[in-house]
Amino acid sequence: MNLLTSAAVPLILTLTALIALSHQIDLHSALIKGAQDGLTILLRIVPNLICLMTAISMLRASGFLDWMAEICAPMLKPLGIPPETLPLLLIRPVSGSGALGVGAELISTYGPDSLIGRTVAVMLGSTETTFYTISVYFGAAGIKKTRYALPAALCADLTGFVAASLAVRIFFG
Amino acid sequence: MVMSWFWTLCVFVSLMYSMPNGTLSAVSTAATEGAGLGVELCISMAGTLCLWSGVMEALRQSGALDTLGRLLRPMLGKLYPQHQSDEQIMGAISANLSANLLGLGNAATPFGIQAACAMAKHTGGVASDALCMLVVCNTASIQLLPVTVASLRSAAGCESPMDILPAVWLSSLLSVTVGICAAKLFAALERAR
């Protein structure tokens, strides 16, 4: 397991390079173009992160987040979800950049290799901005009656949160 | 608009909660520090994020989307039996899924919308079962390499930011499976009624 995870990154990089060369792609300019796209994305999320980190840091410092986690613990504990992740659970389906900011704050507060930090990362990696996605798709297709799409999507989200907590406990617990 | 309310709520609650609890000065410090933290975070994320965006771009140019699409086609036919014989829709769906798997969100959305529009023709503004399935699949994250999250972790000083991969895969798989099953179940319940 350990070897696999430490080999993953160099392996992926090497494989990508070989695949690109075998397809006669200009690997270097593709990497540069991707990196440029990455910078564009970053530029878009920096202002968001500044706003959000300010708000969340204030909430954290006031002691409100700890108090909320304590209150919601009896509800979240039976599902195996760490109560400290509550702010992320609330914002994840609504806003992508919001979730990124909240997640970043949680990860830096509790540490990236803590159980909470890892759970937050897995939650971010295995769920999506549900409400936003639904409104984009149905809006573009001109749909008025969405039937069961939202409840089904929210089922998937809840499963994602529970499964993320479970998976982290299985692999790192 | 949601974010405006969220932000207002955050700062208001911080103020109100900190006053009786004596944490007002900590909140005041946190406000300025938090803003700086946002910038620091982005700078320390930049390297990893750009590197992986580059890798994904190289894969995309090598035709990874088409290859993945071909591999996924038989499975997708089962998931969307209504449109199985429609080349245009199935092509868009498999391109959408492949781009999602590679984490190319910007590439995935246009394909998805193309499929959604084709599915919504002649349904009079009502979402078909297939369209609900497409939307549910797109609200579940199925990214093979969670690049942004990995760069968040390395920004926080993590030495092996990708060590969460198996956990992310397991969690994504469970989440998307439950989403699909829920969609099928709700569709069956509606028909039974």
PDB file of N, CA and C in Angstrom, chain A residues 56-147:
ATOM      1  N   ILE A  56     -14.494  32.495   7.538  1.00  0.00           N
ATOM      2  CA  ILE A  56     -14.389  31.249   8.303  1.00  0.00           C
ATOM      3  C   ILE A  56     -13.392  31.391   9.457  1.00  0.00           C
ATOM      4  N   SER A  57     -12.290  32.117   9.210  1.00  0.00           N
ATOM      5  CA  SER A  57     -11.330  32.330  10.296  1.00  0.00           C
ATOM      6  C   SER A  57     -11.986  33.079  11.444  1.00  0.00           C
ATOM      7  N   MET A  58     -12.843  34.059  11.116  1.00  0.00           N
ATOM      8  CA  MET A  58     -13.541  34.809  12.162  1.00  0.00           C
ATOM      9  C   MET A  58     -14.465  33.896  12.961  1.00  0.00           C
ATOM     10  N   LEU A  59     -15.211  33.071  12.236  1.00  0.00           N
ATOM     11  CA  LEU A  59     -16.119  32.146  12.910  1.00  0.00           C
ATOM     12  C   LEU A  59     -15.355  31.206  13.826  1.00  0.00           C
ATOM     13  N   ARG A  60     -14.210  30.735  13.324  1.00  0.00           N
ATOM     14  CA  ARG A  60     -13.371  29.814  14.103  1.00  0.00           C
ATOM     15  C   ARG A  60     -12.892  30.520  15.373  1.00  0.00           C
ATOM     16  N   ALA A  61     -12.376  31.760  15.207  1.00  0.00           N
ATOM     17  CA  ALA A  61     -11.804  32.483  16.348  1.00  0.00           C
ATOM     18  C   ALA A  61     -12.861  32.830  17.386  1.00  0.00           C
ATOM     19  N   SER A  62     -14.093  33.053  16.940  1.00  0.00           N
ATOM     20  CA  SER A  62     -15.135  33.427  17.894  1.00  0.00           C
ATOM     21  C   SER A  62     -15.511  32.241  18.785  1.00  0.00           C
ATOM     22  N   GLY A  63     -15.161  31.047  18.359  1.00  0.00           N
ATOM     23  CA  GLY A  63     -15.515  29.858  19.124  1.00  0.00           C
ATOM     24  C   GLY A  63     -16.832  29.254  18.680  1.00  0.00           C
ATOM     25  N   PHE A  64     -17.476  29.909  17.690  1.00  0.00           N
ATOM     26  CA  PHE A  64     -18.801  29.466  17.246  1.00  0.00           C
ATOM     27  C   PHE A  64     -18.745  28.092  16.573  1.00  0.00           C
ATOM     28  N   LEU A  65     -17.682  27.865  15.765  1.00  0.00           N
ATOM     29  CA  LEU A  65     -17.585  26.598  15.028  1.00  0.00           C
ATOM     30  C   LEU A  65     -17.496  25.409  15.983  1.00  0.00           C
ATOM     31  N   ASP A  66     -16.673  25.564  17.029  1.00  0.00           N
ATOM     32  CA  ASP A  66     -16.537  24.477  18.005  1.00  0.00           C
ATOM     33  C   ASP A  66     -17.865  24.208  18.692  1.00  0.00           C
ATOM     34  N   TRP A  67     -18.582  25.307  18.991  1.00  0.00           N
ATOM     35  CA  TRP A  67     -19.862  25.183  19.677  1.00  0.00           C
ATOM     36  C   TRP A  67     -20.876  24.461  18.791  1.00  0.00           C
ATOM     37  N   MET A  68     -20.901  24.837  17.485  1.00  0.00           N
ATOM     38  CA  MET A  68     -21.800  24.181  16.535  1.00  0.00           C
ATOM     39  C   MET A  68     -21.484  22.695  16.409  1.00  0.00           C
ATOM     40  N   ALA A  69     -20.182  22.396  16.336  1.00  0.00           N
ATOM     41  CA  ALA A  69     -19.757  21.002  16.200  1.00  0.00           C
ATOM     42  C   ALA A  69     -20.234  20.192  17.401  1.00  0.00           C
ATOM     43  N   GLU A  70     -20.150  20.803  18.577  1.00  0.00           N
ATOM     44  CA  GLU A  70     -20.577  20.128  19.798  1.00  0.00           C
ATOM     45  C   GLU A  70     -22.070  19.827  19.746  1.00  0.00           C
ATOM     46  N   ILE A  71     -22.837  20.834  19.285  1.00  0.00           N
ATOM     47  CA  ILE A  71     -24.289  20.681  19.229  1.00  0.00           C
ATOM     48  C   ILE A  71     -24.707  19.607  18.224  1.00  0.00           C
ATOM     49  N   CYS A  72     -24.029  19.590  17.068  1.00  0.00           N
ATOM     50  CA  CYS A  72     -24.431  18.654  16.012  1.00  0.00           C
ATOM     51  C   CYS A  72     -23.801  17.274  16.171  1.00  0.00           C
ATOM     52  N   ALA A  73     -22.888  17.142  17.123  1.00  0.00           N
ATOM     53  CA  ALA A  73     -22.201  15.861  17.302  1.00  0.00           C
ATOM     54  C   ALA A  73     -23.148  14.673  17.462  1.00  0.00           C
ATOM     55  N   PRO A  74     -24.216  14.795  18.284  1.00  0.00           N
ATOM     56  CA  PRO A  74     -25.107  13.641  18.462  1.00  0.00           C
ATOM     57  C   PRO A  74     -25.773  13.193  17.166  1.00  0.00           C
ATOM     58  N   MET A  75     -25.889  14.136  16.181  1.00  0.00           N
ATOM     59  CA  MET A  75     -26.525  13.808  14.906  1.00  0.00           C
ATOM     60  C   MET A  75     -25.525  13.185  13.949  1.00  0.00           C
ATOM     61  N   LEU A  76     -24.287  13.706  13.955  1.00  0.00           N
ATOM     62  CA  LEU A  76     -23.300  13.294  12.967  1.00  0.00           C
ATOM     63  C   LEU A  76     -22.508  12.059  13.401  1.00  0.00           C
ATOM     64  N   LYS A  77     -22.268  11.954  14.707  1.00  0.00           N
ATOM     65  CA  LYS A  77     -21.477  10.825  15.222  1.00  0.00           C
ATOM     66  C   LYS A  77     -22.022   9.457  14.798  1.00  0.00           C
ATOM     67  N   PRO A  78     -23.377   9.238  14.920  1.00  0.00           N
ATOM     68  CA  PRO A  78     -23.906   7.926  14.523  1.00  0.00           C
ATOM     69  C   PRO A  78     -23.652   7.602  13.048  1.00  0.00           C
ATOM     70  N   LEU A  79     -23.524   8.644  12.209  1.00  0.00           N
ATOM     71  CA  LEU A  79     -23.246   8.414  10.786  1.00  0.00           C
ATOM     72  C   LEU A  79     -21.751   8.215  10.548  1.00  0.00           C
ATOM     73  N   GLY A  80     -20.949   8.407  11.598  1.00  0.00           N
ATOM     74  CA  GLY A  80     -19.508   8.249  11.463  1.00  0.00           C
ATOM     75  C   GLY A  80     -18.826   9.487  10.929  1.00  0.00           C
ATOM     76  N   ILE A  81     -19.583  10.596  10.786  1.00  0.00           N
ATOM     77  CA  ILE A  81     -19.012  11.833  10.250  1.00  0.00           C
ATOM     78  C   ILE A  81     -18.422  12.658  11.393  1.00  0.00           C
ATOM     79  N   PRO A  82     -17.135  13.071  11.300  1.00  0.00           N
ATOM     80  CA  PRO A  82     -16.566  13.917  12.345  1.00  0.00           C
ATOM     81  C   PRO A  82     -17.318  15.247  12.404  1.00  0.00           C
ATOM     82  N   PRO A  83     -17.847  15.637  13.590  1.00  0.00           N
ATOM     83  CA  PRO A  83     -18.662  16.851  13.697  1.00  0.00           C
ATOM     84  C   PRO A  83     -17.915  18.115  13.271  1.00  0.00           C
ATOM     85  N   GLU A  84     -16.566  18.075  13.352  1.00  0.00           N
ATOM     86  CA  GLU A  84     -15.783  19.260  12.978  1.00  0.00           C
ATOM     87  C   GLU A  84     -15.960  19.616  11.505  1.00  0.00           C
ATOM     88  N   THR A  85     -16.411  18.648  10.690  1.00  0.00           N
ATOM     89  CA  THR A  85     -16.542  18.895   9.256  1.00  0.00           C
ATOM     90  C   THR A  85     -17.871  19.574   8.910  1.00  0.00           C
ATOM     91  N   LEU A  86     -18.685  19.872   9.925  1.00  0.00           N
ATOM     92  CA  LEU A  86     -20.023  20.428   9.698  1.00  0.00           C
ATOM     93  C   LEU A  86     -20.067  21.603   8.702  1.00  0.00           C
ATOM     94  N   PRO A  87     -19.178  22.623   8.860  1.00  0.00           N
ATOM     95  CA  PRO A  87     -19.268  23.753   7.908  1.00  0.00           C
ATOM     96  C   PRO A  87     -19.119  23.298   6.460  1.00  0.00           C
ATOM     97  N   LEU A  88     -18.276  22.287   6.240  1.00  0.00           N
ATOM     98  CA  LEU A  88     -18.088  21.782   4.877  1.00  0.00           C
ATOM     99  C   LEU A  88     -19.356  21.097   4.370  1.00  0.00           C
ATOM    100  N   LEU A  89     -19.996  20.308   5.243  1.00  0.00           N
ATOM    101  CA  LEU A  89     -21.219  19.602   4.841  1.00  0.00           C
ATOM    102  C   LEU A  89     -22.278  20.597   4.385  1.00  0.00           C
ATOM    103  N   LEU A  90     -22.333  21.741   5.083  1.00  0.00           N
ATOM    104  CA  LEU A  90     -23.382  22.718   4.777  1.00  0.00           C
ATOM    105  C   LEU A  90     -23.123  23.433   3.461  1.00  0.00           C
ATOM    106  N   ILE A  91     -21.861  23.749   3.175  1.00  0.00           N
ATOM    107  CA  ILE A  91     -21.596  24.585   2.006  1.00  0.00           C
ATOM    108  C   ILE A  91     -21.323  23.777   0.738  1.00  0.00           C
ATOM    109  N   ARG A  92     -20.926  22.498   0.900  1.00  0.00           N
ATOM    110  CA  ARG A  92     -20.502  21.702  -0.258  1.00  0.00           C
ATOM    111  C   ARG A  92     -21.509  21.663  -1.410  1.00  0.00           C
ATOM    112  N   PRO A  93     -22.803  21.371  -1.145  1.00  0.00           N
ATOM    113  CA  PRO A  93     -23.736  21.267  -2.277  1.00  0.00           C
ATOM    114  C   PRO A  93     -24.045  22.610  -2.932  1.00  0.00           C
ATOM    115  N   VAL A  94     -23.738  23.721  -2.232  1.00  0.00           N
ATOM    116  CA  VAL A  94     -24.185  25.034  -2.693  1.00  0.00           C
ATOM    117  C   VAL A  94     -23.121  25.781  -3.488  1.00  0.00           C
ATOM    118  N   SER A  95     -21.875  25.742  -3.015  1.00  0.00           N
ATOM    119  CA  SER A  95     -20.851  26.551  -3.668  1.00  0.00           C
ATOM    120  C   SER A  95     -19.508  25.829  -3.731  1.00  0.00           C
ATOM    121  N   GLY A  96     -18.962  25.721  -4.937  1.00  0.00           N
ATOM    122  CA  GLY A  96     -17.690  25.030  -5.142  1.00  0.00           C
ATOM    123  C   GLY A  96     -16.527  25.776  -4.525  1.00  0.00           C
ATOM    124  N   SER A  97     -16.443  27.099  -4.805  1.00  0.00           N
ATOM    125  CA  SER A  97     -15.330  27.856  -4.250  1.00  0.00           C
ATOM    126  C   SER A  97     -15.502  28.011  -2.748  1.00  0.00           C
ATOM    127  N   GLY A  98     -16.760  28.080  -2.293  1.00  0.00           N
ATOM    128  CA  GLY A  98     -17.038  28.140  -0.868  1.00  0.00           C
ATOM    129  C   GLY A  98     -16.513  26.896  -0.167  1.00  0.00           C
ATOM    130  N   ALA A  99     -16.807  25.730  -0.756  1.00  0.00           N
ATOM    131  CA  ALA A  99     -16.358  24.475  -0.170  1.00  0.00           C
ATOM    132  C   ALA A  99     -14.837  24.414  -0.142  1.00  0.00           C
ATOM    133  N   LEU A 100     -14.212  24.923  -1.200  1.00  0.00           N
ATOM    134  CA  LEU A 100     -12.751  24.920  -1.268  1.00  0.00           C
ATOM    135  C   LEU A 100     -12.158  25.751  -0.130  1.00  0.00           C
ATOM    136  N   GLY A 101     -12.750  26.940   0.100  1.00  0.00           N
ATOM    137  CA  GLY A 101     -12.269  27.812   1.175  1.00  0.00           C
ATOM    138  C   GLY A 101     -12.459  27.183   2.541  1.00  0.00           C
ATOM    139  N   VAL A 102     -13.675  26.660   2.786  1.00  0.00           N
ATOM    140  CA  VAL A 102     -13.964  26.034   4.070  1.00  0.00           C
ATOM    141  C   VAL A 102     -13.065  24.816   4.276  1.00  0.00           C
ATOM    142  N   GLY A 103     -12.914  24.016   3.216  1.00  0.00           N
ATOM    143  CA  GLY A 103     -12.067  22.830   3.294  1.00  0.00           C
ATOM    144  C   GLY A 103     -10.622  23.192   3.590  1.00  0.00           C
ATOM    145  N   ALA A 104     -10.133  24.242   2.923  1.00  0.00           N
ATOM    146  CA  ALA A 104      -8.749  24.670   3.134  1.00  0.00           C
ATOM    147  C   ALA A 104      -8.534  25.091   4.584  1.00  0.00           C
ATOM    148  N   GLU A 105      -9.516  25.810   5.128  1.00  0.00           N
ATOM    149  CA  GLU A 105      -9.388  26.269   6.521  1.00  0.00           C
ATOM    150  C   GLU A 105      -9.350  25.071   7.466  1.00  0.00           C
ATOM    151  N   LEU A 106     -10.233  24.095   7.220  1.00  0.00           N
ATOM    152  CA  LEU A 106     -10.276  22.912   8.080  1.00  0.00           C
ATOM    153  C   LEU A 106      -8.972  22.129   7.991  1.00  0.00           C
ATOM    154  N   ILE A 107      -8.470  21.971   6.751  1.00  0.00           N
ATOM    155  CA  ILE A 107      -7.252  21.192   6.561  1.00  0.00           C
ATOM    156  C   ILE A 107      -6.067  21.867   7.255  1.00  0.00           C
ATOM    157  N   SER A 108      -5.984  23.215   7.152  1.00  0.00           N
ATOM    158  CA  SER A 108      -4.833  23.858   7.788  1.00  0.00           C
ATOM    159  C   SER A 108      -5.013  23.942   9.308  1.00  0.00           C
ATOM    160  N   THR A 109      -6.273  23.989   9.790  1.00  0.00           N
ATOM    161  CA  THR A 109      -6.476  24.022  11.243  1.00  0.00           C
ATOM    162  C   THR A 109      -6.139  22.686  11.889  1.00  0.00           C
ATOM    163  N   TYR A 110      -6.622  21.598  11.281  1.00  0.00           N
ATOM    164  CA  TYR A 110      -6.438  20.286  11.906  1.00  0.00           C
ATOM    165  C   TYR A 110      -5.240  19.524  11.356  1.00  0.00           C
ATOM    166  N   GLY A 111      -4.619  20.030  10.270  1.00  0.00           N
ATOM    167  CA  GLY A 111      -3.463  19.356   9.687  1.00  0.00           C
ATOM    168  C   GLY A 111      -3.880  18.400   8.596  1.00  0.00           C
ATOM    169  N   PRO A 112      -3.139  18.372   7.477  1.00  0.00           N
ATOM    170  CA  PRO A 112      -3.546  17.562   6.324  1.00  0.00           C
ATOM    171  C   PRO A 112      -3.508  16.051   6.596  1.00  0.00           C
ATOM    172  N   ASP A 113      -2.697  15.622   7.584  1.00  0.00           N
ATOM    173  CA  ASP A 113      -2.592  14.191   7.835  1.00  0.00           C
ATOM    174  C   ASP A 113      -3.385  13.737   9.053  1.00  0.00           C
ATOM    175  N   SER A 114      -4.181  14.664   9.629  1.00  0.00           N
ATOM    176  CA  SER A 114      -5.046  14.256  10.734  1.00  0.00           C
ATOM    177  C   SER A 114      -6.265  13.550  10.159  1.00  0.00           C
ATOM    178  N   LEU A 115      -6.994  12.860  11.036  1.00  0.00           N
ATOM    179  CA  LEU A 115      -8.187  12.145  10.576  1.00  0.00           C
ATOM    180  C   LEU A 115      -9.199  13.127   9.980  1.00  0.00           C
ATOM    181  N   ILE A 116      -9.372  14.263  10.659  1.00  0.00           N
ATOM    182  CA  ILE A 116     -10.311  15.271  10.167  1.00  0.00           C
ATOM    183  C   ILE A 116      -9.828  15.865   8.844  1.00  0.00           C
ATOM    184  N   GLY A 117      -8.532  16.213   8.789  1.00  0.00           N
ATOM    185  CA  GLY A 117      -7.968  16.794   7.568  1.00  0.00           C
ATOM    186  C   GLY A 117      -8.137  15.867   6.382  1.00  0.00           C
ATOM    187  N   ARG A 118      -7.905  14.583   6.591  1.00  0.00           N
ATOM    188  CA  ARG A 118      -8.035  13.609   5.499  1.00  0.00           C
ATOM    189  C   ARG A 118      -9.495  13.443   5.103  1.00  0.00           C
ATOM    190  N   THR A 119     -10.376  13.383   6.115  1.00  0.00           N
ATOM    191  CA  THR A 119     -11.803  13.229   5.809  1.00  0.00           C
ATOM    192  C   THR A 119     -12.291  14.404   4.966  1.00  0.00           C
ATOM    193  N   VAL A 120     -11.873  15.615   5.359  1.00  0.00           N
ATOM    194  CA  VAL A 120     -12.256  16.804   4.598  1.00  0.00           C
ATOM    195  C   VAL A 120     -11.788  16.677   3.149  1.00  0.00           C
ATOM    196  N   ALA A 121     -10.534  16.252   2.953  1.00  0.00           N
ATOM    197  CA  ALA A 121      -9.985  16.135   1.605  1.00  0.00           C
ATOM    198  C   ALA A 121     -10.767  15.106   0.786  1.00  0.00           C
ATOM    199  N   VAL A 122     -11.085  13.970   1.401  1.00  0.00           N
ATOM    200  CA  VAL A 122     -11.820  12.931   0.668  1.00  0.00           C
ATOM    201  C   VAL A 122     -13.240  13.406   0.348  1.00  0.00           C
ATOM    202  N   MET A 123     -13.853  14.120   1.292  1.00  0.00           N
ATOM    203  CA  MET A 123     -15.186  14.675   1.020  1.00  0.00           C
ATOM    204  C   MET A 123     -15.147  15.618  -0.179  1.00  0.00           C
ATOM    205  N   LEU A 124     -14.135  16.507  -0.184  1.00  0.00           N
ATOM    206  CA  LEU A 124     -14.009  17.447  -1.302  1.00  0.00           C
ATOM    207  C   LEU A 124     -13.790  16.704  -2.612  1.00  0.00           C
ATOM    208  N   GLY A 125     -13.021  15.609  -2.555  1.00  0.00           N
ATOM    209  CA  GLY A 125     -12.680  14.886  -3.775  1.00  0.00           C
ATOM    210  C   GLY A 125     -13.782  13.972  -4.269  1.00  0.00           C
ATOM    211  N   SER A 126     -14.769  13.674  -3.437  1.00  0.00           N
ATOM    212  CA  SER A 126     -15.757  12.687  -3.881  1.00  0.00           C
ATOM    213  C   SER A 126     -17.184  13.233  -3.917  1.00  0.00           C
ATOM    214  N   THR A 127     -17.348  14.552  -3.768  1.00  0.00           N
ATOM    215  CA  THR A 127     -18.681  15.134  -3.922  1.00  0.00           C
ATOM    216  C   THR A 127     -18.606  16.330  -4.877  1.00  0.00           C
ATOM    217  N   GLU A 128     -19.763  16.793  -5.302  1.00  0.00           N
ATOM    218  CA  GLU A 128     -19.799  17.901  -6.258  1.00  0.00           C
ATOM    219  C   GLU A 128     -20.698  19.030  -5.752  1.00  0.00           C
ATOM    220  N   THR A 129     -20.688  20.147  -6.467  1.00  0.00           N
ATOM    221  CA  THR A 129     -21.556  21.271  -6.138  1.00  0.00           C
ATOM    222  C   THR A 129     -22.948  21.005  -6.708  1.00  0.00           C
ATOM    223  N   THR A 130     -23.716  20.176  -5.999  1.00  0.00           N
ATOM    224  CA  THR A 130     -24.965  19.633  -6.533  1.00  0.00           C
ATOM    225  C   THR A 130     -25.951  20.683  -7.058  1.00  0.00           C
ATOM    226  N   PHE A 131     -26.276  21.677  -6.234  1.00  0.00           N
ATOM    227  CA  PHE A 131     -27.299  22.654  -6.642  1.00  0.00           C
ATOM    228  C   PHE A 131     -26.873  23.423  -7.884  1.00  0.00           C
ATOM    229  N   TYR A 132     -25.595  23.775  -7.926  1.00  0.00           N
ATOM    230  CA  TYR A 132     -25.074  24.513  -9.066  1.00  0.00           C
ATOM    231  C   TYR A 132     -25.172  23.666 -10.340  1.00  0.00           C
ATOM    232  N   THR A 133     -24.718  22.412 -10.260  1.00  0.00           N
ATOM    233  CA  THR A 133     -24.752  21.525 -11.421  1.00  0.00           C
ATOM    234  C   THR A 133     -26.175  21.339 -11.926  1.00  0.00           C
ATOM    235  N   ILE A 134     -27.100  21.094 -10.988  1.00  0.00           N
ATOM    236  CA  ILE A 134     -28.490  20.871 -11.379  1.00  0.00           C
ATOM    237  C   ILE A 134     -29.055  22.098 -12.088  1.00  0.00           C
ATOM    238  N   SER A 135     -28.762  23.296 -11.542  1.00  0.00           N
ATOM    239  CA  SER A 135     -29.342  24.482 -12.170  1.00  0.00           C
ATOM    240  C   SER A 135     -28.721  24.730 -13.540  1.00  0.00           C
ATOM    241  N   VAL A 136     -27.420  24.429 -13.706  1.00  0.00           N
ATOM    242  CA  VAL A 136     -26.793  24.617 -15.016  1.00  0.00           C
ATOM    243  C   VAL A 136     -27.420  23.690 -16.058  1.00  0.00           C
ATOM    244  N   TYR A 137     -27.540  22.405 -15.707  1.00  0.00           N
ATOM    245  CA  TYR A 137     -28.026  21.430 -16.689  1.00  0.00           C
ATOM    246  C   TYR A 137     -29.486  21.654 -17.039  1.00  0.00           C
ATOM    247  N   PHE A 138     -30.324  21.764 -16.003  1.00  0.00           N
ATOM    248  CA  PHE A 138     -31.751  21.928 -16.271  1.00  0.00           C
ATOM    249  C   PHE A 138     -32.042  23.293 -16.891  1.00  0.00           C
ATOM    250  N   GLY A 139     -31.259  24.294 -16.481  1.00  0.00           N
ATOM    251  CA  GLY A 139     -31.433  25.620 -17.071  1.00  0.00           C
ATOM    252  C   GLY A 139     -31.128  25.596 -18.555  1.00  0.00           C
ATOM    253  N   ALA A 140     -30.012  24.975 -18.923  1.00  0.00           N
ATOM    254  CA  ALA A 140     -29.601  24.935 -20.326  1.00  0.00           C
ATOM    255  C   ALA A 140     -30.589  24.144 -21.164  1.00  0.00           C
ATOM    256  N   ALA A 141     -31.164  23.077 -20.590  1.00  0.00           N
ATOM    257  CA  ALA A 141     -32.064  22.225 -21.358  1.00  0.00           C
ATOM    258  C   ALA A 141     -33.508  22.726 -21.295  1.00  0.00           C
ATOM    259  N   GLY A 142     -33.761  23.812 -20.565  1.00  0.00           N
ATOM    260  CA  GLY A 142     -35.107  24.374 -20.491  1.00  0.00           C
ATOM    261  C   GLY A 142     -36.098  23.489 -19.761  1.00  0.00           C
ATOM    262  N   ILE A 143     -35.624  22.838 -18.690  1.00  0.00           N
ATOM    263  CA  ILE A 143     -36.490  21.926 -17.933  1.00  0.00           C
ATOM    264  C   ILE A 143     -37.165  22.671 -16.787  1.00  0.00           C
ATOM    265  N   LYS A 144     -38.499  22.500 -16.652  1.00  0.00           N
ATOM    266  CA  LYS A 144     -39.221  23.125 -15.544  1.00  0.00           C
ATOM    267  C   LYS A 144     -39.491  22.089 -14.462  1.00  0.00           C
ATOM    268  N   LYS A 145     -39.884  20.868 -14.902  1.00  0.00           N
ATOM    269  CA  LYS A 145     -40.177  19.814 -13.927  1.00  0.00           C
ATOM    270  C   LYS A 145     -38.964  18.914 -13.781  1.00  0.00           C
ATOM    271  N   THR A 146     -38.285  19.018 -12.626  1.00  0.00           N
ATOM    272  CA  THR A 146     -37.035  18.269 -12.451  1.00  0.00           C
ATOM    273  C   THR A 146     -37.280  16.900 -11.819  1.00  0.00           C
ATOM    274  N   ARG A 147     -38.537  16.611 -11.465  1.00  0.00           N
ATOM    275  CA  ARG A 147     -38.927  15.318 -10.875  1.00  0.00           C
ATOM    276  C   ARG A 147     -38.018  14.935  -9.700  1.00  0.00           C
TER     277      ARG A 147
END
